[in-house]
CSV table of C-alpha atoms in Angstrom, one decimal:
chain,number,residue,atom,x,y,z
A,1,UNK,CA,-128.9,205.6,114.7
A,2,UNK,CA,-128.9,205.7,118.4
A,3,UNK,CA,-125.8,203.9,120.7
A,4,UNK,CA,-128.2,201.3,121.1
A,5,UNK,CA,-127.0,199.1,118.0
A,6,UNK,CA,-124.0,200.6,117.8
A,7,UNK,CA,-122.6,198.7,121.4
A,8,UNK,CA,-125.1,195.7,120.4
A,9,UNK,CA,-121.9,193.1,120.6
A,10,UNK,CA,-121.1,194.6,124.5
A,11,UNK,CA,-124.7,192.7,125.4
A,12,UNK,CA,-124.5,189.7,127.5
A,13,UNK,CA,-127.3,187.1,128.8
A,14,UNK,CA,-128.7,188.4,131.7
A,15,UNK,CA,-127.9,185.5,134.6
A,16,UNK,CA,-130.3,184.4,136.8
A,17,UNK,CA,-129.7,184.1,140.7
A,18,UNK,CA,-128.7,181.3,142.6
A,19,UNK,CA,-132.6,180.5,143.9
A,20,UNK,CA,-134.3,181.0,140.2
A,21,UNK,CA,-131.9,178.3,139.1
A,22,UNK,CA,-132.4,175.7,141.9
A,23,UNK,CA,-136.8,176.1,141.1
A,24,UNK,CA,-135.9,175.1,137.7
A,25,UNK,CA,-133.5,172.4,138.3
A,26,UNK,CA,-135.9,171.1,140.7
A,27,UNK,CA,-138.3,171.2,138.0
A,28,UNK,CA,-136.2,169.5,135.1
A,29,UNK,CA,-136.8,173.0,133.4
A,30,UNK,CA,-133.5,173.0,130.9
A,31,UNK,CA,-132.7,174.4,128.1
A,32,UNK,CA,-133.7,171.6,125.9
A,33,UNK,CA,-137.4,171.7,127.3
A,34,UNK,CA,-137.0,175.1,126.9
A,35,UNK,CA,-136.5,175.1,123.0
A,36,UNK,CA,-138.6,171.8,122.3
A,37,UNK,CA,-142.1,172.7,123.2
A,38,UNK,CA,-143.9,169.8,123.7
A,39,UNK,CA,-147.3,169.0,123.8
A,40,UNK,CA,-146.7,167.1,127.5
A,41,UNK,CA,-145.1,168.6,130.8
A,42,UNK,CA,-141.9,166.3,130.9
A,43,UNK,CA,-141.8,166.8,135.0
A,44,UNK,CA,-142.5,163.8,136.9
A,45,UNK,CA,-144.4,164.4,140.0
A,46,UNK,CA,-144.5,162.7,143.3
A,47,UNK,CA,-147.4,160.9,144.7
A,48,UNK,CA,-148.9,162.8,148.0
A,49,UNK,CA,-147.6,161.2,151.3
A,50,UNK,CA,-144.6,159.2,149.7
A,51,UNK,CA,-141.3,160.2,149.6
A,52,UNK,CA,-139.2,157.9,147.5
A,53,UNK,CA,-141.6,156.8,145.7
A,54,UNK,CA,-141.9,158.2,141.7
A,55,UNK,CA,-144.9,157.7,139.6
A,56,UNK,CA,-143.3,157.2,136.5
A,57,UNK,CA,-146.9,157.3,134.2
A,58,UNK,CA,-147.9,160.2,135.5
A,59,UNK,CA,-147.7,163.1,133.5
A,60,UNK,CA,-149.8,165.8,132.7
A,61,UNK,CA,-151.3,166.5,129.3
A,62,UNK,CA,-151.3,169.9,128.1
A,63,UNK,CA,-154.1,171.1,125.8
A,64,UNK,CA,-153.1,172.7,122.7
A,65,UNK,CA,-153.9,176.1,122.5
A,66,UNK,CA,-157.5,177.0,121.4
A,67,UNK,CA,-156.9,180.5,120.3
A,68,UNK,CA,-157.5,180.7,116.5
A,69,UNK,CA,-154.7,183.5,116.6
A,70,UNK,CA,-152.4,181.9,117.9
A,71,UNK,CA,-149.4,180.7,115.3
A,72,UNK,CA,-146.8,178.2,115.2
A,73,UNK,CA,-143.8,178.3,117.3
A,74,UNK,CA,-140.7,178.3,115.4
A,75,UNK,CA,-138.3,175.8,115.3
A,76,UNK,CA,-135.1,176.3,117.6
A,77,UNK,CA,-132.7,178.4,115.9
A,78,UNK,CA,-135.4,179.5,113.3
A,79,UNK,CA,-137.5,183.0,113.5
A,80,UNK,CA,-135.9,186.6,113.7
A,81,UNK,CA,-132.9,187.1,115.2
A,82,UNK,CA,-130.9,190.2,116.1
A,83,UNK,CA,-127.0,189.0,116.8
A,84,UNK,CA,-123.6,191.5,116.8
A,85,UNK,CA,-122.3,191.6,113.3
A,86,UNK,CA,-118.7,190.5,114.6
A,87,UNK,CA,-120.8,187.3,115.5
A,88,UNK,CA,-122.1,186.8,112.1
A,89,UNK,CA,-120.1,184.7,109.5
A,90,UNK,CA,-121.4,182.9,106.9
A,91,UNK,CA,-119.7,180.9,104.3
A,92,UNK,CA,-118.7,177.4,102.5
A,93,UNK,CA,-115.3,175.7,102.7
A,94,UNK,CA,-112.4,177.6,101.6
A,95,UNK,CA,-111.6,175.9,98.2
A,96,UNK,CA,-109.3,176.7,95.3
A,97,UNK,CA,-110.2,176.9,91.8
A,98,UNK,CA,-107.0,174.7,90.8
A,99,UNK,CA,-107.7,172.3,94.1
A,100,UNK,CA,-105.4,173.7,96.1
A,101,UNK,CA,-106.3,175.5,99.8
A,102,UNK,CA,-107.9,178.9,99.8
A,103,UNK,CA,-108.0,182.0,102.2
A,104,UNK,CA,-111.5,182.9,100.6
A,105,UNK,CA,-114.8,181.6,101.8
A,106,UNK,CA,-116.6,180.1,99.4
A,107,UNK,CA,-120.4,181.9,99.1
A,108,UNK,CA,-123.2,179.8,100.8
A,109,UNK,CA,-126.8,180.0,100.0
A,110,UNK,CA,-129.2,180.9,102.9
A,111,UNK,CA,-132.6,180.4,103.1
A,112,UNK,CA,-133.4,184.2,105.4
A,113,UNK,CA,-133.2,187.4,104.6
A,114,UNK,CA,-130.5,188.7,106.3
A,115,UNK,CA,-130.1,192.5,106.8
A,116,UNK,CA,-126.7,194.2,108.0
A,117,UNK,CA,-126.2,197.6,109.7
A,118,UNK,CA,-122.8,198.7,110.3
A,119,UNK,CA,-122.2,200.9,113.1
A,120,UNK,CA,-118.8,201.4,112.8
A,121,UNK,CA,-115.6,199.9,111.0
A,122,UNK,CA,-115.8,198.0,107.1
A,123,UNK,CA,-117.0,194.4,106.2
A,124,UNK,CA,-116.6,193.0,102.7
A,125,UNK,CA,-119.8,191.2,101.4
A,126,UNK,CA,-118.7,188.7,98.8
A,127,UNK,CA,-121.3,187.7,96.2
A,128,UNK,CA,-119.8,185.2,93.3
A,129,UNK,CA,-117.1,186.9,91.7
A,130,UNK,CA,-118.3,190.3,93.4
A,131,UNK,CA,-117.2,192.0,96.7
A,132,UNK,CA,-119.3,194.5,98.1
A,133,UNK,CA,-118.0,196.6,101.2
A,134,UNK,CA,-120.1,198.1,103.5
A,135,UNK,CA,-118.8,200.9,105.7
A,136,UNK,CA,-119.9,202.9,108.8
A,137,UNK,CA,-123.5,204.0,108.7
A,138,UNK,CA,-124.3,201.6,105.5
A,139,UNK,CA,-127.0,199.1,105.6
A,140,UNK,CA,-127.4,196.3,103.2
A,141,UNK,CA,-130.1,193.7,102.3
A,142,UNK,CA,-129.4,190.0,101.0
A,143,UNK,CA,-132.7,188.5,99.9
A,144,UNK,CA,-133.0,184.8,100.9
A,145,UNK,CA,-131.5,182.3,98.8
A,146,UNK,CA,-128.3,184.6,97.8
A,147,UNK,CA,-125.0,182.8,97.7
A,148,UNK,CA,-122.5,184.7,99.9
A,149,UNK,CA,-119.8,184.6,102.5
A,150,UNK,CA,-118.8,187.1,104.8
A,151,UNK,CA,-116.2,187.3,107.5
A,152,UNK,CA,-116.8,190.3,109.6
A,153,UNK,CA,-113.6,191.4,111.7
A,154,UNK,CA,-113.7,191.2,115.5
A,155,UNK,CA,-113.7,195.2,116.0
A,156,UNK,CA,-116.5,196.0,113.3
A,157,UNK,CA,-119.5,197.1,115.6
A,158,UNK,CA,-123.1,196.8,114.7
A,159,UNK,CA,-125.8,194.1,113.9
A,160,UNK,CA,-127.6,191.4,111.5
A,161,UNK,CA,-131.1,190.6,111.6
A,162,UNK,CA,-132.3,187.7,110.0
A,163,UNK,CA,-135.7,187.1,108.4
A,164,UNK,CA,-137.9,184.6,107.7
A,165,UNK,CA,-139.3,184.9,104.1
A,166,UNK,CA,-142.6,184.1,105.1
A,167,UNK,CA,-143.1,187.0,107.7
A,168,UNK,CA,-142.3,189.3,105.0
A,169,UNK,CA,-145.3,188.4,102.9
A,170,UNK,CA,-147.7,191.0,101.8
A,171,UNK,CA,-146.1,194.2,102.7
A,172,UNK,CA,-147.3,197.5,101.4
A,173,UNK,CA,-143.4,197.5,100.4
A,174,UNK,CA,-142.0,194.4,99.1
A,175,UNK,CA,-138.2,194.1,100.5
A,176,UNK,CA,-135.6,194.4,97.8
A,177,UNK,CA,-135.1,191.2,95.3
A,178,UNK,CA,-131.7,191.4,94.8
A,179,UNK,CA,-129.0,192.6,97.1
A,180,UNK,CA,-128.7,196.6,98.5
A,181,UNK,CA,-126.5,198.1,100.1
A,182,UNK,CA,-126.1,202.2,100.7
A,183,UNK,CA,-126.4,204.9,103.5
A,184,UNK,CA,-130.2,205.4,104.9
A,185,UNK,CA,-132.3,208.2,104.1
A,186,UNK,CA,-132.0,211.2,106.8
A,187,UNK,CA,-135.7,210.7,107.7
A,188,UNK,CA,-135.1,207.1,108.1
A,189,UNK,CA,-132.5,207.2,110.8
A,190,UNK,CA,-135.0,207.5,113.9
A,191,UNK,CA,-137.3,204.7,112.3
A,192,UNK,CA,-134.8,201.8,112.1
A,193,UNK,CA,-132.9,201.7,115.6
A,194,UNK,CA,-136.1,201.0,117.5
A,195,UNK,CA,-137.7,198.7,114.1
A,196,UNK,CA,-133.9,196.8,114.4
A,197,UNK,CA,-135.0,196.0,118.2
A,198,UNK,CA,-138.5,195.2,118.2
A,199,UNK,CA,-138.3,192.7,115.6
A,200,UNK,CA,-134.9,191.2,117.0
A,201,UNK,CA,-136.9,190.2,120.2
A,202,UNK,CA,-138.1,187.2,117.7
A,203,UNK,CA,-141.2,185.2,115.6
A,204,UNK,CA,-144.5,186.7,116.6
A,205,UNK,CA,-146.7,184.2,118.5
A,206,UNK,CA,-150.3,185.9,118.5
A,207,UNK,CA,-152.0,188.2,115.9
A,208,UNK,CA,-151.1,191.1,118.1
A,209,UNK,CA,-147.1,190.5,117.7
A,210,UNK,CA,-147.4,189.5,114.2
A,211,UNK,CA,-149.2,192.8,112.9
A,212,UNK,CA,-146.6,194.5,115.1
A,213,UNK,CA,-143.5,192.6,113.5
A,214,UNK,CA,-145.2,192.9,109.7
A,215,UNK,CA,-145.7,196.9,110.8
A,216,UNK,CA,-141.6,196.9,111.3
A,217,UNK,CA,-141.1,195.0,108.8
A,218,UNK,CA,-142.6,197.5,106.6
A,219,UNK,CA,-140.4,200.2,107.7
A,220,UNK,CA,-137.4,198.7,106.8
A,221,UNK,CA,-138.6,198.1,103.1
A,222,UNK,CA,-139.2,201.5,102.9
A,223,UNK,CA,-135.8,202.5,104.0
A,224,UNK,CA,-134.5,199.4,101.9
A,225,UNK,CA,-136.5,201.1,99.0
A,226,UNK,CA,-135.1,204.9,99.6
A,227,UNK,CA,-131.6,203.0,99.4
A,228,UNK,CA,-132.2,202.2,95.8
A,229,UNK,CA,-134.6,204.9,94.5
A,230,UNK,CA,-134.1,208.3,96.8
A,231,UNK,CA,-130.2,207.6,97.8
A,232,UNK,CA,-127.5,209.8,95.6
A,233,UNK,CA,-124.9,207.6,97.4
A,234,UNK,CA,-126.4,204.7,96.3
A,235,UNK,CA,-127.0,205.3,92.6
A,236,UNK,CA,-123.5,206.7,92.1
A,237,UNK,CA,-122.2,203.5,93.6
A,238,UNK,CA,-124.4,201.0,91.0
A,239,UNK,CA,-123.1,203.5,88.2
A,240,UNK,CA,-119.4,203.5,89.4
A,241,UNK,CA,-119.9,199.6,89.3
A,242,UNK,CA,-121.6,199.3,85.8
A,243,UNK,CA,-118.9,201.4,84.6
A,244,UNK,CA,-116.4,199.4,85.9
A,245,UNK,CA,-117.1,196.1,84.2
A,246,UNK,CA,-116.6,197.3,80.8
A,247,UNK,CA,-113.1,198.0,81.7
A,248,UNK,CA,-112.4,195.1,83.8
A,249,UNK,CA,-113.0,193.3,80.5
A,250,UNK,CA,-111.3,194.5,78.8
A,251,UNK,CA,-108.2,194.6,80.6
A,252,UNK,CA,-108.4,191.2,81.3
A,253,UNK,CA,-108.6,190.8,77.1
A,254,UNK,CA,-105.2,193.2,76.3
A,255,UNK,CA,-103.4,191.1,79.3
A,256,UNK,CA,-104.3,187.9,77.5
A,257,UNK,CA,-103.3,189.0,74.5
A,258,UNK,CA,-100.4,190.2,75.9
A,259,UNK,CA,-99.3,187.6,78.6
A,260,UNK,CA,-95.7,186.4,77.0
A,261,UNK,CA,-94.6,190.8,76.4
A,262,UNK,CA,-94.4,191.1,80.4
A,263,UNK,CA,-96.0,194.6,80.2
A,264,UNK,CA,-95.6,196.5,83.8
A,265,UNK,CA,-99.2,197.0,85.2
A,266,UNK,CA,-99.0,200.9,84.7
A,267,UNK,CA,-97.8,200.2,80.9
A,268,UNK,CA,-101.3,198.0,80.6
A,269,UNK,CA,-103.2,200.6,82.3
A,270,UNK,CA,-101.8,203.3,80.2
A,271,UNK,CA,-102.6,201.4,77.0
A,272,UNK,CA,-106.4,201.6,78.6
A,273,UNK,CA,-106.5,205.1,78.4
A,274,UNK,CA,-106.9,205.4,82.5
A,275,UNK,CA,-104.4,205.1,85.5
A,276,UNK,CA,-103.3,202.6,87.5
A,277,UNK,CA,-105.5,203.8,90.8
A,278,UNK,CA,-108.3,203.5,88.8
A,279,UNK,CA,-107.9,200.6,86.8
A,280,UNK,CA,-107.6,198.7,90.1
A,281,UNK,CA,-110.7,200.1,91.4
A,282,UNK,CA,-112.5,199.1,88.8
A,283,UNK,CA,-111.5,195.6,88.9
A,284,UNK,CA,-112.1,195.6,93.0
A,285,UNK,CA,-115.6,196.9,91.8
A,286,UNK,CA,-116.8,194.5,88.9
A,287,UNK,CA,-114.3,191.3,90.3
A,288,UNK,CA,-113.7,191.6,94.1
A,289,UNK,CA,-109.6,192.0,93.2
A,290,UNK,CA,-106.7,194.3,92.4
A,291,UNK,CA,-105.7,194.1,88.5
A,292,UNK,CA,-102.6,192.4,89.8
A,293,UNK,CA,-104.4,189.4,91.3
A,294,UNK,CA,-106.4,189.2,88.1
A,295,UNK,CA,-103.5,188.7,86.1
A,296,UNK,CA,-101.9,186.3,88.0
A,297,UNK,CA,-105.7,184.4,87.9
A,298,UNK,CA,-105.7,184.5,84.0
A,299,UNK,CA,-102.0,183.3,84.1
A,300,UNK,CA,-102.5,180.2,86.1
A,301,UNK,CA,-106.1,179.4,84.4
A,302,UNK,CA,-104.2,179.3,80.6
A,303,UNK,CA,-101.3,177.0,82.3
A,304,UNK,CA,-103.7,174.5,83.5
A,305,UNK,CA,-104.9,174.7,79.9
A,306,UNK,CA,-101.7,173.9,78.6
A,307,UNK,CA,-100.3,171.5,81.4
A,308,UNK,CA,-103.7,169.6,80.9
A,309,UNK,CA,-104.3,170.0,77.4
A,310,UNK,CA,-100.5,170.2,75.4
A,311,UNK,CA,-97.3,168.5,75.7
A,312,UNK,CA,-95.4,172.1,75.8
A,313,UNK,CA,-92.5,172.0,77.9
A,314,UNK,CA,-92.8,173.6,81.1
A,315,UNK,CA,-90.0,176.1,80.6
A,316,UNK,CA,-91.5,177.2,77.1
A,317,UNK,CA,-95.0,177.3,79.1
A,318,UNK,CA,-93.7,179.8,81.7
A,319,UNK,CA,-91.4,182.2,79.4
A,320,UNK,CA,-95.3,182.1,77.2
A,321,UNK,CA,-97.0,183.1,80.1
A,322,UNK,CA,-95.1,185.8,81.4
A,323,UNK,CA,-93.3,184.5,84.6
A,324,UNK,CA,-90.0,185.8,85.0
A,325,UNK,CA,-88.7,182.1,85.4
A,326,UNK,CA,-89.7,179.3,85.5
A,327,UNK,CA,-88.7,178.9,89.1
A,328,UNK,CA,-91.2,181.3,89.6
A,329,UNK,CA,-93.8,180.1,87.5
A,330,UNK,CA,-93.2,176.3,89.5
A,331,UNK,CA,-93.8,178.7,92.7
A,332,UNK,CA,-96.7,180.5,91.8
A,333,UNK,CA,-98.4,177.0,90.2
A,334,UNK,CA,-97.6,175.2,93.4
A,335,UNK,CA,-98.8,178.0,95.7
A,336,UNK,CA,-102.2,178.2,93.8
A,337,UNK,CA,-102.8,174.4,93.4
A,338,UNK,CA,-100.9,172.2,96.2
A,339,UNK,CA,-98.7,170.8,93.1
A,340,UNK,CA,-96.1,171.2,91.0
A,341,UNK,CA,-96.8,171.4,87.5
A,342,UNK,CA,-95.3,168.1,86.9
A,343,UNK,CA,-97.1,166.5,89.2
A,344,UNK,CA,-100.5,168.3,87.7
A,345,UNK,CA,-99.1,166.8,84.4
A,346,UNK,CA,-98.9,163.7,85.2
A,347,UNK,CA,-102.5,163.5,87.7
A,348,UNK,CA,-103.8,165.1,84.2
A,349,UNK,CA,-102.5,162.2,82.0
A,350,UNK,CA,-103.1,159.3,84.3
A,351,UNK,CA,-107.0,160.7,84.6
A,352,UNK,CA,-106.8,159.9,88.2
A,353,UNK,CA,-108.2,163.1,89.7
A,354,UNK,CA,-109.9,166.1,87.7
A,355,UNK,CA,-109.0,169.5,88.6
């Protein structure tokens, strides 16, 4: 793609001079009015040969428009919209799975299709229990009402365009139902920087603009469509990530098995027939985490089972879970959930809360 896109977040709003402003201050032109159309012109105007004097009732009436073309204005904040990717985060409240404070953003649904090109640097796409990372020259497509979050660093360059469903209706291509990511076709390159742009000016407002926006649109289906079907990067990823499940499973079952031996992660990667490096690969593919961070998940979900469920002693609960004491255990526990484990204990018992 051109530099166009790639230095989209260097744009500012052009600033009008000093006498544009003063007309449309004089004119109670803001930019409320601006975004609210209305069907009457909410200027007051003066009575000729008075000064002072105001007629507040008079106001002129504007007809609607006549033109059968013509469509409806989109709400503010609604319609296409091309923003810098550093701009665009998108997420719930951070929230633990034990209750306590997390750094993760929880995946939100959205009700546009949002499409991502990176120009330059990585951003993580995280889809329930699945992070996708998209890299330099990688576009991806996340079909309206996805759950996801993403967090885009201040120094990734590049854009997000977002979609109303209902402009992508009846296109020779349909855009992708689930979400893609991968590198564009060569012969798509030249098609998407000016597509990108022309549909980020926003909503089409006659029959002219929208048969312009719905040709655009069609272009980036088909590039969405070469991601899946014509891109060698593409497939290899999806087959790297089917493969990868498998094994994340059953690591996570030989670590449960296996919690109270304190195995060293290499010793449970060697007992998978595979290595270290690519045991954690695998579980960043199919779980969004290192096999480290895994383990440490399956350890605190069976002590909440047994806080919750037994009367076990904590001590006996930490040597059967692995920790290499309890102190640690009561550090870990707290860290995850905001409590000790007596305190969980006890919340558990009295039934005043429900983790």
């Amino acid at each position: 793609m051109s530099e166009n896109l790639r230095h989209l977040h260097q744009l500012r709003p052009r600033h009008d001079d000093d006498a544009v402003r003063e007309r449309l201050a004089q004119a109670s032109i803001t930019a409320g009015v601006i975004l609210e159309p209305s069907e009457q012109d909410p200027r007051r105007f003066t009575a000729p040969g008075t000064t002072d004097r105001v007629a507040d009732e008079a106001q002129v009436t504007m007809a609607p428009p006549t033109t059968p073309s013509r469509l409806p204005r989109s709400a503010p904040g609604d319609g296409l919209r091309l923003v810098p990717l550093a701009a665009f985060h998108w997420g719930g409240a951070p929230r633990g799975r034990f209750g306590g404070r997390s750094a993760t953003i929880a995946p939100r649904v959205r009700g546009d299709h949002i499409l991502i090109y990176v120009a330059q640097g990585t951003l993580g796409v995280d889809l329930p229990g699945l992070r996708h990372p998209v890299s330099d020259g990688r576009i991806a497509f996340i079909p309206a009402g996805t759950a996801f979050s993403m967090q885009p660093p201040e120094e990734v360059q590049g854009c997000a365009l977002m979609i109303p469903p209902h402009l992508a209706h009846g296109l020779p291509v349909e855009l992708p139902h689930s979400f893609q990511s991968g590198l564009p076709d060569p012969a798509d390159h030249a098609l998407l920087d000016p597509a990108l742009r022309a549909l980020g000016a926003g909503s089409p407002r006659n029959a002219v603009e929208a048969s312009a926006t719905s040709f655009q649109l069609g272009l980036l289906a088909v590039a969405l469509s070469r991601l899946v079907h014509g891109s060698a990067a593409q497939q290899a990823l999806s087959h790297r990530i089917t493969e990868a499940r498998p094994l994340t499973e059953r690591f996570l079952a030989l670590a449960g098995a296996n919690l109270a031996q304190e195995h060293t992660m290499s010793e449970l990667a060697r007992d998978l027939g595979c290595t270290l490096a690519h045991l954690d690969r695998a579980c960043l593919q199919s779980r969004g985490k290192t096999a480290l961070e895994l383990l440490y998940r399956l350890r605190l979900e069976r002590a909440v089972g047994l806080l919750r469920d037994t009367t076990t002693p904590i001590e006996q609960i930490a040597r059967s879970l692995g920790f290499s004491s309890v102190g640690h255990f009561m550090r870990a526990f707290a860290s995850a959930t905001g409590r000790s484990p007596e305190a969980f204990r006890e919340i558990g018992r009295g039934g005043e809360e429900q983790i």
